[in-house]
């Protein structure tokens, strides 16, 4: 089981933040963990959202010189073998590859046009899907060579709250560490694969099917591994423990939404860790 049954943090960690898998929300959670447990986060240079090898190496050296024992990474940067001080925990997230690819299109398109215009641009969608690298998530998280043992925990986007509760129990965390407000909230909704007309679904499937075999296996592996972790939590702590924790988390998130979800507020970094002061305040002793 992915647990030592006592707090694992502080520890150096790398959250490999794949694009369009709910990564900004998770990055906010990892920034909260860093803040609560004395871990220094490596950030990109001013004006950038992604890390480079040079920036990571330079920051690790600087932080080590300043006496930082634990260092964390939670920005966009494909996995590669980078040396952090001491043992390093590795985390990532995976999403259904068709849904991720469609979301990626809308993310890019909506930077230049309205969401309504993007929804109507079927040709643009198909062109974008054709341009995507094969097995995008596997390439990003494993440098192309799948190895499930590389990661200490893998979040499943479609089962985010389930993943977070299993992560909390397995790594000895608190509700304050994992509570969140979603980083990306759309006022208007884009068309998902299941909502597309059948002919459009066929076009998307025809383009993506030859390009997502490894990503589908990655997604299936992560979901199976999450199920195993949940079963092991119940085996160790008693049957029904996980479900009770999940129900409690739903109440925590509802309270966070009611109390901290409105108005203008400060984030931990860009859109990571929304209204963290409010969340920390209401969950300080929980």
PDB file of C-alpha atoms in Angstrom:
ATOM      1  CA  UNK A   1       0.000   0.000   0.000  1.00  0.00           C
ATOM      2  CA  UNK A   2       1.161   3.555  -0.766  1.00  0.00           C
ATOM      3  CA  UNK A   3       1.317   4.407   2.927  1.00  0.00           C
ATOM      4  CA  UNK A   4       3.599   4.209   5.906  1.00  0.00           C
ATOM      5  CA  UNK A   5       0.652   4.983   8.255  1.00  0.00           C
ATOM      6  CA  UNK A   6       2.346   8.090   9.651  1.00  0.00           C
ATOM      7  CA  UNK A   7       3.042  11.538   8.135  1.00  0.00           C
ATOM      8  CA  UNK A   8       5.346  11.245   5.132  1.00  0.00           C
ATOM      9  CA  UNK A   9       5.886  14.976   4.660  1.00  0.00           C
ATOM     10  CA  UNK A  10       8.110  16.962   4.876  1.00  0.00           C
ATOM     11  CA  UNK A  11       9.898  15.401   1.932  1.00  0.00           C
ATOM     12  CA  UNK A  12      11.179  16.570  -1.417  1.00  0.00           C
ATOM     13  CA  UNK A  13       8.658  15.927  -4.175  1.00  0.00           C
ATOM     14  CA  UNK A  14       7.997  16.378  -7.865  1.00  0.00           C
ATOM     15  CA  UNK A  15       4.427  16.676  -9.101  1.00  0.00           C
ATOM     16  CA  UNK A  16       4.708  16.121 -12.854  1.00  0.00           C
ATOM     17  CA  UNK A  17       1.958  18.424 -14.085  1.00  0.00           C
ATOM     18  CA  UNK A  18       0.649  17.090 -17.402  1.00  0.00           C
ATOM     19  CA  UNK A  19      -1.341  19.633 -19.415  1.00  0.00           C
ATOM     20  CA  UNK A  20      -5.172  19.541 -19.028  1.00  0.00           C
ATOM     21  CA  UNK A  21      -5.536  16.844 -16.380  1.00  0.00           C
ATOM     22  CA  UNK A  22      -6.683  19.082 -13.505  1.00  0.00           C
ATOM     23  CA  UNK A  23      -3.051  19.892 -12.828  1.00  0.00           C
ATOM     24  CA  UNK A  24      -3.512  23.494 -11.662  1.00  0.00           C
ATOM     25  CA  UNK A  25      -5.883  22.413  -8.882  1.00  0.00           C
ATOM     26  CA  UNK A  26      -3.458  19.660  -7.853  1.00  0.00           C
ATOM     27  CA  UNK A  27      -0.495  22.042  -8.062  1.00  0.00           C
ATOM     28  CA  UNK A  28      -2.339  24.305  -5.619  1.00  0.00           C
ATOM     29  CA  UNK A  29      -2.733  21.356  -3.261  1.00  0.00           C
ATOM     30  CA  UNK A  30       0.967  20.522  -3.511  1.00  0.00           C
ATOM     31  CA  UNK A  31       1.817  24.160  -2.833  1.00  0.00           C
ATOM     32  CA  UNK A  32      -0.383  23.974   0.256  1.00  0.00           C
ATOM     33  CA  UNK A  33       1.437  20.839   1.405  1.00  0.00           C
ATOM     34  CA  UNK A  34       4.753  22.618   0.850  1.00  0.00           C
ATOM     35  CA  UNK A  35       3.600  25.658   2.869  1.00  0.00           C
ATOM     36  CA  UNK A  36       2.250  23.535   5.707  1.00  0.00           C
ATOM     37  CA  UNK A  37       5.236  21.196   5.940  1.00  0.00           C
ATOM     38  CA  UNK A  38       8.301  23.387   5.406  1.00  0.00           C
ATOM     39  CA  UNK A  39       9.084  22.553   1.763  1.00  0.00           C
ATOM     40  CA  UNK A  40      10.532  25.140  -0.635  1.00  0.00           C
ATOM     41  CA  UNK A  41       8.840  25.266  -4.063  1.00  0.00           C
ATOM     42  CA  UNK A  42      10.852  25.857  -7.235  1.00  0.00           C
ATOM     43  CA  UNK A  43       9.071  28.416  -9.471  1.00  0.00           C
ATOM     44  CA  UNK A  44       9.691  29.447 -13.091  1.00  0.00           C
ATOM     45  CA  UNK A  45      11.431  32.727 -13.834  1.00  0.00           C
ATOM     46  CA  UNK A  46       9.239  35.826 -13.765  1.00  0.00           C
ATOM     47  CA  UNK A  47       6.630  35.892 -16.541  1.00  0.00           C
ATOM     48  CA  UNK A  48       6.786  32.160 -17.315  1.00  0.00           C
ATOM     49  CA  UNK A  49       4.543  29.272 -16.260  1.00  0.00           C
ATOM     50  CA  UNK A  50       6.831  26.400 -17.213  1.00  0.00           C
ATOM     51  CA  UNK A  51      10.098  25.262 -15.719  1.00  0.00           C
ATOM     52  CA  UNK A  52      13.289  24.606 -17.651  1.00  0.00           C
ATOM     53  CA  UNK A  53      16.116  22.259 -16.718  1.00  0.00           C
ATOM     54  CA  UNK A  54      18.373  25.266 -16.208  1.00  0.00           C
ATOM     55  CA  UNK A  55      15.892  26.987 -13.882  1.00  0.00           C
ATOM     56  CA  UNK A  56      15.417  23.830 -11.796  1.00  0.00           C
ATOM     57  CA  UNK A  57      19.154  23.185 -11.484  1.00  0.00           C
ATOM     58  CA  UNK A  58      19.827  26.827 -10.600  1.00  0.00           C
ATOM     59  CA  UNK A  59      16.989  26.959  -8.048  1.00  0.00           C
ATOM     60  CA  UNK A  60      17.924  23.673  -6.379  1.00  0.00           C
ATOM     61  CA  UNK A  61      21.497  24.894  -6.005  1.00  0.00           C
ATOM     62  CA  UNK A  62      20.361  28.253  -4.590  1.00  0.00           C
ATOM     63  CA  UNK A  63      17.849  26.707  -2.168  1.00  0.00           C
ATOM     64  CA  UNK A  64      20.394  24.132  -1.019  1.00  0.00           C
ATOM     65  CA  UNK A  65      22.918  26.914  -0.407  1.00  0.00           C
ATOM     66  CA  UNK A  66      20.302  28.643   1.754  1.00  0.00           C
ATOM     67  CA  UNK A  67      19.895  25.474   3.792  1.00  0.00           C
ATOM     68  CA  UNK A  68      16.581  24.209   2.380  1.00  0.00           C
ATOM     69  CA  UNK A  69      16.385  20.514   3.159  1.00  0.00           C
ATOM     70  CA  UNK A  70      13.195  19.792   1.223  1.00  0.00           C
ATOM     71  CA  UNK A  71      12.387  21.019  -2.286  1.00  0.00           C
ATOM     72  CA  UNK A  72       9.198  20.640  -4.335  1.00  0.00           C
ATOM     73  CA  UNK A  73       8.312  21.003  -8.019  1.00  0.00           C
ATOM     74  CA  UNK A  74       4.697  21.616  -9.084  1.00  0.00           C
ATOM     75  CA  UNK A  75       4.864  23.336 -12.479  1.00  0.00           C
ATOM     76  CA  UNK A  76       4.536  22.216 -16.073  1.00  0.00           C
ATOM     77  CA  UNK A  77       7.682  20.360 -17.075  1.00  0.00           C
ATOM     78  CA  UNK A  78       7.892  16.913 -18.690  1.00  0.00           C
ATOM     79  CA  UNK A  79       9.455  14.229 -16.547  1.00  0.00           C
ATOM     80  CA  UNK A  80      13.180  13.693 -16.827  1.00  0.00           C
ATOM     81  CA  UNK A  81      15.876  12.472 -14.466  1.00  0.00           C
ATOM     82  CA  UNK A  82      16.656  15.508 -12.312  1.00  0.00           C
ATOM     83  CA  UNK A  83      18.534  15.160  -9.047  1.00  0.00           C
ATOM     84  CA  UNK A  84      16.840  16.661  -5.994  1.00  0.00           C
ATOM     85  CA  UNK A  85      18.436  16.450  -2.577  1.00  0.00           C
ATOM     86  CA  UNK A  86      17.695  13.205  -0.747  1.00  0.00           C
ATOM     87  CA  UNK A  87      14.787  10.847  -1.460  1.00  0.00           C
ATOM     88  CA  UNK A  88      12.124  12.306  -3.761  1.00  0.00           C
ATOM     89  CA  UNK A  89       8.414  11.468  -3.872  1.00  0.00           C
ATOM     90  CA  UNK A  90       6.965  11.546  -7.385  1.00  0.00           C
ATOM     91  CA  UNK A  91       3.348  12.232  -8.287  1.00  0.00           C
ATOM     92  CA  UNK A  92       1.369  12.797 -11.467  1.00  0.00           C
ATOM     93  CA  UNK A  93      -2.191  12.687 -12.809  1.00  0.00           C
ATOM     94  CA  UNK A  94      -3.811  11.037 -15.803  1.00  0.00           C
ATOM     95  CA  UNK A  95      -7.067  11.692 -17.664  1.00  0.00           C
ATOM     96  CA  UNK A  96      -9.068   9.834 -20.289  1.00  0.00           C
ATOM     97  CA  UNK A  97      -6.947  10.648 -23.362  1.00  0.00           C
ATOM     98  CA  UNK A  98      -9.845  11.593 -25.647  1.00  0.00           C
ATOM     99  CA  UNK A  99     -11.330  14.003 -23.097  1.00  0.00           C
ATOM    100  CA  UNK A 100      -7.871  15.421 -22.354  1.00  0.00           C
ATOM    101  CA  UNK A 101      -7.187  16.030 -26.041  1.00  0.00           C
ATOM    102  CA  UNK A 102     -10.515  17.821 -26.565  1.00  0.00           C
ATOM    103  CA  UNK A 103      -9.939  19.934 -23.452  1.00  0.00           C
ATOM    104  CA  UNK A 104      -6.467  20.805 -24.745  1.00  0.00           C
ATOM    105  CA  UNK A 105      -8.007  22.104 -27.989  1.00  0.00           C
ATOM    106  CA  UNK A 106     -10.501  24.326 -26.180  1.00  0.00           C
ATOM    107  CA  UNK A 107      -7.781  25.604 -23.850  1.00  0.00           C
ATOM    108  CA  UNK A 108      -5.672  26.704 -26.821  1.00  0.00           C
ATOM    109  CA  UNK A 109      -8.555  27.955 -28.944  1.00  0.00           C
ATOM    110  CA  UNK A 110     -10.224  29.991 -26.184  1.00  0.00           C
ATOM    111  CA  UNK A 111      -7.067  32.062 -25.740  1.00  0.00           C
ATOM    112  CA  UNK A 112      -7.809  33.704 -29.090  1.00  0.00           C
ATOM    113  CA  UNK A 113     -11.548  33.266 -29.648  1.00  0.00           C
ATOM    114  CA  UNK A 114     -14.770  32.909 -27.699  1.00  0.00           C
ATOM    115  CA  UNK A 115     -15.748  29.468 -26.456  1.00  0.00           C
ATOM    116  CA  UNK A 116     -18.805  29.598 -28.706  1.00  0.00           C
ATOM    117  CA  UNK A 117     -16.598  30.164 -31.775  1.00  0.00           C
ATOM    118  CA  UNK A 118     -14.342  27.298 -30.701  1.00  0.00           C
ATOM    119  CA  UNK A 119     -17.331  24.964 -30.289  1.00  0.00           C
ATOM    120  CA  UNK A 120     -18.364  25.623 -33.900  1.00  0.00           C
ATOM    121  CA  UNK A 121     -14.878  25.080 -35.327  1.00  0.00           C
ATOM    122  CA  UNK A 122     -15.004  21.366 -36.112  1.00  0.00           C
ATOM    123  CA  UNK A 123     -12.249  21.681 -38.712  1.00  0.00           C
ATOM    124  CA  UNK A 124     -10.003  23.417 -36.200  1.00  0.00           C
ATOM    125  CA  UNK A 125     -10.645  20.688 -33.641  1.00  0.00           C
ATOM    126  CA  UNK A 126      -9.786  17.897 -36.081  1.00  0.00           C
ATOM    127  CA  UNK A 127      -6.667  19.731 -37.239  1.00  0.00           C
ATOM    128  CA  UNK A 128      -5.512  20.177 -33.651  1.00  0.00           C
ATOM    129  CA  UNK A 129      -6.141  16.519 -32.763  1.00  0.00           C
ATOM    130  CA  UNK A 130      -4.108  15.427 -35.789  1.00  0.00           C
ATOM    131  CA  UNK A 131      -1.244  17.654 -34.632  1.00  0.00           C
ATOM    132  CA  UNK A 132      -1.011  16.126 -31.145  1.00  0.00           C
ATOM    133  CA  UNK A 133       1.866  13.835 -30.319  1.00  0.00           C
ATOM    134  CA  UNK A 134       0.993  10.177 -29.952  1.00  0.00           C
ATOM    135  CA  UNK A 135       0.422   9.075 -26.345  1.00  0.00           C
ATOM    136  CA  UNK A 136       0.815  12.612 -25.091  1.00  0.00           C
ATOM    137  CA  UNK A 137       0.440  11.791 -21.385  1.00  0.00           C
ATOM    138  CA  UNK A 138       2.809   8.820 -21.443  1.00  0.00           C
ATOM    139  CA  UNK A 139       5.407  10.893 -23.246  1.00  0.00           C
ATOM    140  CA  UNK A 140       5.034  13.720 -20.734  1.00  0.00           C
ATOM    141  CA  UNK A 141       4.963  11.694 -17.523  1.00  0.00           C
ATOM    142  CA  UNK A 142       7.411   8.900 -18.409  1.00  0.00           C
ATOM    143  CA  UNK A 143       9.532  10.323 -21.222  1.00  0.00           C
ATOM    144  CA  UNK A 144       7.768   7.787 -23.434  1.00  0.00           C
ATOM    145  CA  UNK A 145       8.608   4.620 -21.509  1.00  0.00           C
ATOM    146  CA  UNK A 146       5.773   3.653 -19.184  1.00  0.00           C
ATOM    147  CA  UNK A 147       6.880   2.570 -15.715  1.00  0.00           C
ATOM    148  CA  UNK A 148       4.142   2.640 -13.094  1.00  0.00           C
ATOM    149  CA  UNK A 149       6.669   2.167 -10.294  1.00  0.00           C
ATOM    150  CA  UNK A 150       8.181   5.566 -11.086  1.00  0.00           C
ATOM    151  CA  UNK A 151       5.363   7.307  -9.202  1.00  0.00           C
ATOM    152  CA  UNK A 152       4.449   7.100  -5.538  1.00  0.00           C
ATOM    153  CA  UNK A 153       0.865   8.103  -6.321  1.00  0.00           C
ATOM    154  CA  UNK A 154      -1.098   8.762  -9.535  1.00  0.00           C
ATOM    155  CA  UNK A 155      -4.263  10.862  -9.444  1.00  0.00           C
ATOM    156  CA  UNK A 156      -7.132   9.986 -11.801  1.00  0.00           C
ATOM    157  CA  UNK A 157      -8.799  13.156 -13.086  1.00  0.00           C
ATOM    158  CA  UNK A 158     -12.280  11.654 -13.399  1.00  0.00           C
ATOM    159  CA  UNK A 159     -11.974  10.430  -9.808  1.00  0.00           C
ATOM    160  CA  UNK A 160     -10.284  13.497  -8.352  1.00  0.00           C
ATOM    161  CA  UNK A 161     -11.924  13.564  -4.925  1.00  0.00           C
ATOM    162  CA  UNK A 162     -11.552   9.798  -4.583  1.00  0.00           C
ATOM    163  CA  UNK A 163      -7.868  10.177  -5.448  1.00  0.00           C
ATOM    164  CA  UNK A 164      -7.354  13.021  -2.990  1.00  0.00           C
ATOM    165  CA  UNK A 165      -8.899  11.131  -0.076  1.00  0.00           C
ATOM    166  CA  UNK A 166      -6.771   8.049  -0.802  1.00  0.00           C
ATOM    167  CA  UNK A 167      -3.723  10.320  -1.086  1.00  0.00           C
ATOM    168  CA  UNK A 168      -4.545  12.009   2.249  1.00  0.00           C
ATOM    169  CA  UNK A 169      -4.824   8.723   4.140  1.00  0.00           C
ATOM    170  CA  UNK A 170      -1.851   7.081   2.445  1.00  0.00           C
ATOM    171  CA  UNK A 171       0.499  10.003   3.080  1.00  0.00           C
ATOM    172  CA  UNK A 172      -0.672  11.068   6.529  1.00  0.00           C
ATOM    173  CA  UNK A 173      -2.119  14.445   5.491  1.00  0.00           C
ATOM    174  CA  UNK A 174      -4.901  16.650   6.892  1.00  0.00           C
ATOM    175  CA  UNK A 175      -8.053  18.096   5.311  1.00  0.00           C
ATOM    176  CA  UNK A 176      -6.317  21.468   5.255  1.00  0.00           C
ATOM    177  CA  UNK A 177      -3.600  19.980   3.043  1.00  0.00           C
ATOM    178  CA  UNK A 178      -5.975  18.722   0.348  1.00  0.00           C
ATOM    179  CA  UNK A 179      -9.012  21.065   0.459  1.00  0.00           C
ATOM    180  CA  UNK A 180      -9.361  23.177  -2.667  1.00  0.00           C
ATOM    181  CA  UNK A 181     -11.317  25.534  -4.851  1.00  0.00           C
ATOM    182  CA  UNK A 182     -11.072  24.477  -8.530  1.00  0.00           C
ATOM    183  CA  UNK A 183      -8.414  26.461 -10.393  1.00  0.00           C
ATOM    184  CA  UNK A 184     -10.286  26.467 -13.697  1.00  0.00           C
ATOM    185  CA  UNK A 185     -13.973  27.427 -13.562  1.00  0.00           C
ATOM    186  CA  UNK A 186     -15.594  28.019 -16.957  1.00  0.00           C
ATOM    187  CA  UNK A 187     -18.585  30.324 -17.152  1.00  0.00           C
ATOM    188  CA  UNK A 188     -19.557  28.513 -20.344  1.00  0.00           C
ATOM    189  CA  UNK A 189     -19.068  24.834 -21.080  1.00  0.00           C
ATOM    190  CA  UNK A 190     -17.300  23.293 -24.022  1.00  0.00           C
ATOM    191  CA  UNK A 191     -18.618  20.234 -25.826  1.00  0.00           C
ATOM    192  CA  UNK A 192     -17.298  16.977 -24.361  1.00  0.00           C
ATOM    193  CA  UNK A 193     -16.833  13.793 -26.351  1.00  0.00           C
ATOM    194  CA  UNK A 194     -19.980  12.190 -24.914  1.00  0.00           C
ATOM    195  CA  UNK A 195     -22.020  15.261 -25.896  1.00  0.00           C
ATOM    196  CA  UNK A 196     -20.843  15.307 -29.515  1.00  0.00           C
ATOM    197  CA  UNK A 197     -23.061  14.138 -32.369  1.00  0.00           C
ATOM    198  CA  UNK A 198     -22.297  10.548 -33.369  1.00  0.00           C
ATOM    199  CA  UNK A 199     -20.641  11.538 -36.649  1.00  0.00           C
ATOM    200  CA  UNK A 200     -18.310  13.950 -34.833  1.00  0.00           C
ATOM    201  CA  UNK A 201     -17.482  11.271 -32.251  1.00  0.00           C
ATOM    202  CA  UNK A 202     -16.523   8.933 -35.088  1.00  0.00           C
ATOM    203  CA  UNK A 203     -14.222  11.557 -36.597  1.00  0.00           C
ATOM    204  CA  UNK A 204     -12.515  12.213 -33.262  1.00  0.00           C
ATOM    205  CA  UNK A 205     -12.130   8.488 -32.546  1.00  0.00           C
ATOM    206  CA  UNK A 206     -10.754   7.831 -36.010  1.00  0.00           C
ATOM    207  CA  UNK A 207      -8.063  10.468 -35.522  1.00  0.00           C
ATOM    208  CA  UNK A 208      -7.133   9.644 -31.924  1.00  0.00           C
ATOM    209  CA  UNK A 209      -7.501   5.865 -31.679  1.00  0.00           C
ATOM    210  CA  UNK A 210      -4.132   5.087 -33.319  1.00  0.00           C
ATOM    211  CA  UNK A 211      -2.439   7.707 -31.102  1.00  0.00           C
ATOM    212  CA  UNK A 212      -3.627   6.878 -27.574  1.00  0.00           C
ATOM    213  CA  UNK A 213      -2.999   3.173 -26.965  1.00  0.00           C
ATOM    214  CA  UNK A 214      -0.335   3.724 -24.308  1.00  0.00           C
ATOM    215  CA  UNK A 215      -2.313   6.561 -22.716  1.00  0.00           C
ATOM    216  CA  UNK A 216      -5.373   4.316 -22.403  1.00  0.00           C
ATOM    217  CA  UNK A 217      -3.220   1.683 -20.698  1.00  0.00           C
ATOM    218  CA  UNK A 218      -1.754   4.367 -18.398  1.00  0.00           C
ATOM    219  CA  UNK A 219      -5.257   5.575 -17.462  1.00  0.00           C
ATOM    220  CA  UNK A 220      -6.491   2.028 -16.816  1.00  0.00           C
ATOM    221  CA  UNK A 221      -3.411   1.216 -14.733  1.00  0.00           C
ATOM    222  CA  UNK A 222      -3.865   4.324 -12.569  1.00  0.00           C
ATOM    223  CA  UNK A 223      -7.546   3.616 -11.937  1.00  0.00           C
ATOM    224  CA  UNK A 224      -6.787  -0.002 -10.989  1.00  0.00           C
ATOM    225  CA  UNK A 225      -3.996   1.150  -8.681  1.00  0.00           C
ATOM    226  CA  UNK A 226      -6.344   3.639  -7.016  1.00  0.00           C
ATOM    227  CA  UNK A 227      -8.849   0.831  -6.406  1.00  0.00           C
ATOM    228  CA  UNK A 228      -6.090  -1.235  -4.809  1.00  0.00           C
ATOM    229  CA  UNK A 229      -5.060   1.632  -2.540  1.00  0.00           C
ATOM    230  CA  UNK A 230      -8.671   2.144  -1.418  1.00  0.00           C
ATOM    231  CA  UNK A 231      -9.009  -1.569  -0.638  1.00  0.00           C
ATOM    232  CA  UNK A 232      -5.752  -1.530   1.321  1.00  0.00           C
ATOM    233  CA  UNK A 233      -6.904   1.481   3.356  1.00  0.00           C
ATOM    234  CA  UNK A 234      -9.990  -0.464   4.428  1.00  0.00           C
ATOM    235  CA  UNK A 235      -7.908  -3.553   5.089  1.00  0.00           C
ATOM    236  CA  UNK A 236      -5.542  -1.654   7.376  1.00  0.00           C
ATOM    237  CA  UNK A 237      -7.926   0.775   9.110  1.00  0.00           C
ATOM    238  CA  UNK A 238     -11.142  -1.246   9.019  1.00  0.00           C
ATOM    239  CA  UNK A 239     -13.890  -1.827   6.479  1.00  0.00           C
ATOM    240  CA  UNK A 240     -15.745   1.344   5.549  1.00  0.00           C
ATOM    241  CA  UNK A 241     -12.941   3.707   6.605  1.00  0.00           C
ATOM    242  CA  UNK A 242     -12.315   5.025   3.128  1.00  0.00           C
ATOM    243  CA  UNK A 243     -16.016   5.689   2.388  1.00  0.00           C
ATOM    244  CA  UNK A 244     -16.397   7.587   5.662  1.00  0.00           C
ATOM    245  CA  UNK A 245     -13.354   9.679   4.792  1.00  0.00           C
ATOM    246  CA  UNK A 246     -14.775  10.377   1.335  1.00  0.00           C
ATOM    247  CA  UNK A 247     -18.134  11.484   2.771  1.00  0.00           C
ATOM    248  CA  UNK A 248     -16.327  13.747   5.216  1.00  0.00           C
ATOM    249  CA  UNK A 249     -14.308  15.272   2.377  1.00  0.00           C
ATOM    250  CA  UNK A 250     -17.492  16.083   0.473  1.00  0.00           C
ATOM    251  CA  UNK A 251     -18.670  18.109   3.482  1.00  0.00           C
ATOM    252  CA  UNK A 252     -15.261  19.807   3.716  1.00  0.00           C
ATOM    253  CA  UNK A 253     -15.399  20.838   0.049  1.00  0.00           C
ATOM    254  CA  UNK A 254     -18.981  22.079   0.403  1.00  0.00           C
ATOM    255  CA  UNK A 255     -17.950  24.228   3.374  1.00  0.00           C
ATOM    256  CA  UNK A 256     -14.912  25.543   1.500  1.00  0.00           C
ATOM    257  CA  UNK A 257     -17.122  26.469  -1.463  1.00  0.00           C
ATOM    258  CA  UNK A 258     -19.684  28.233   0.738  1.00  0.00           C
ATOM    259  CA  UNK A 259     -17.187  30.140   2.844  1.00  0.00           C
ATOM    260  CA  UNK A 260     -14.284  30.785   0.483  1.00  0.00           C
ATOM    261  CA  UNK A 261     -15.720  30.630  -3.029  1.00  0.00           C
ATOM    262  CA  UNK A 262     -16.897  34.217  -3.556  1.00  0.00           C
ATOM    263  CA  UNK A 263     -15.178  37.542  -4.025  1.00  0.00           C
ATOM    264  CA  UNK A 264     -11.642  38.529  -4.942  1.00  0.00           C
ATOM    265  CA  UNK A 265      -8.897  36.691  -3.151  1.00  0.00           C
ATOM    266  CA  UNK A 266      -5.234  35.813  -3.101  1.00  0.00           C
ATOM    267  CA  UNK A 267      -3.853  32.624  -4.643  1.00  0.00           C
ATOM    268  CA  UNK A 268      -0.661  30.823  -3.713  1.00  0.00           C
ATOM    269  CA  UNK A 269       0.848  31.212  -7.208  1.00  0.00           C
ATOM    270  CA  UNK A 270      -0.996  32.366 -10.342  1.00  0.00           C
ATOM    271  CA  UNK A 271      -4.171  30.204 -10.410  1.00  0.00           C
ATOM    272  CA  UNK A 272      -2.741  27.599  -8.002  1.00  0.00           C
ATOM    273  CA  UNK A 273      -4.184  27.422  -4.496  1.00  0.00           C
ATOM    274  CA  UNK A 274      -7.217  29.680  -4.759  1.00  0.00           C
ATOM    275  CA  UNK A 275      -8.145  31.699  -1.654  1.00  0.00           C
ATOM    276  CA  UNK A 276      -5.710  29.690   0.439  1.00  0.00           C
ATOM    277  CA  UNK A 277      -5.874  32.013   3.447  1.00  0.00           C
ATOM    278  CA  UNK A 278      -9.602  31.397   3.836  1.00  0.00           C
ATOM    279  CA  UNK A 279      -9.204  27.628   3.421  1.00  0.00           C
ATOM    280  CA  UNK A 280      -6.349  27.517   5.932  1.00  0.00           C
ATOM    281  CA  UNK A 281      -8.383  29.599   8.375  1.00  0.00           C
ATOM    282  CA  UNK A 282     -11.553  27.492   8.401  1.00  0.00           C
ATOM    283  CA  UNK A 283      -9.661  24.197   8.469  1.00  0.00           C
ATOM    284  CA  UNK A 284      -6.829  25.172  10.814  1.00  0.00           C
ATOM    285  CA  UNK A 285      -7.860  22.718  13.516  1.00  0.00           C
ATOM    286  CA  UNK A 286      -9.568  20.069  11.370  1.00  0.00           C
TER     287      UNK A 286
END
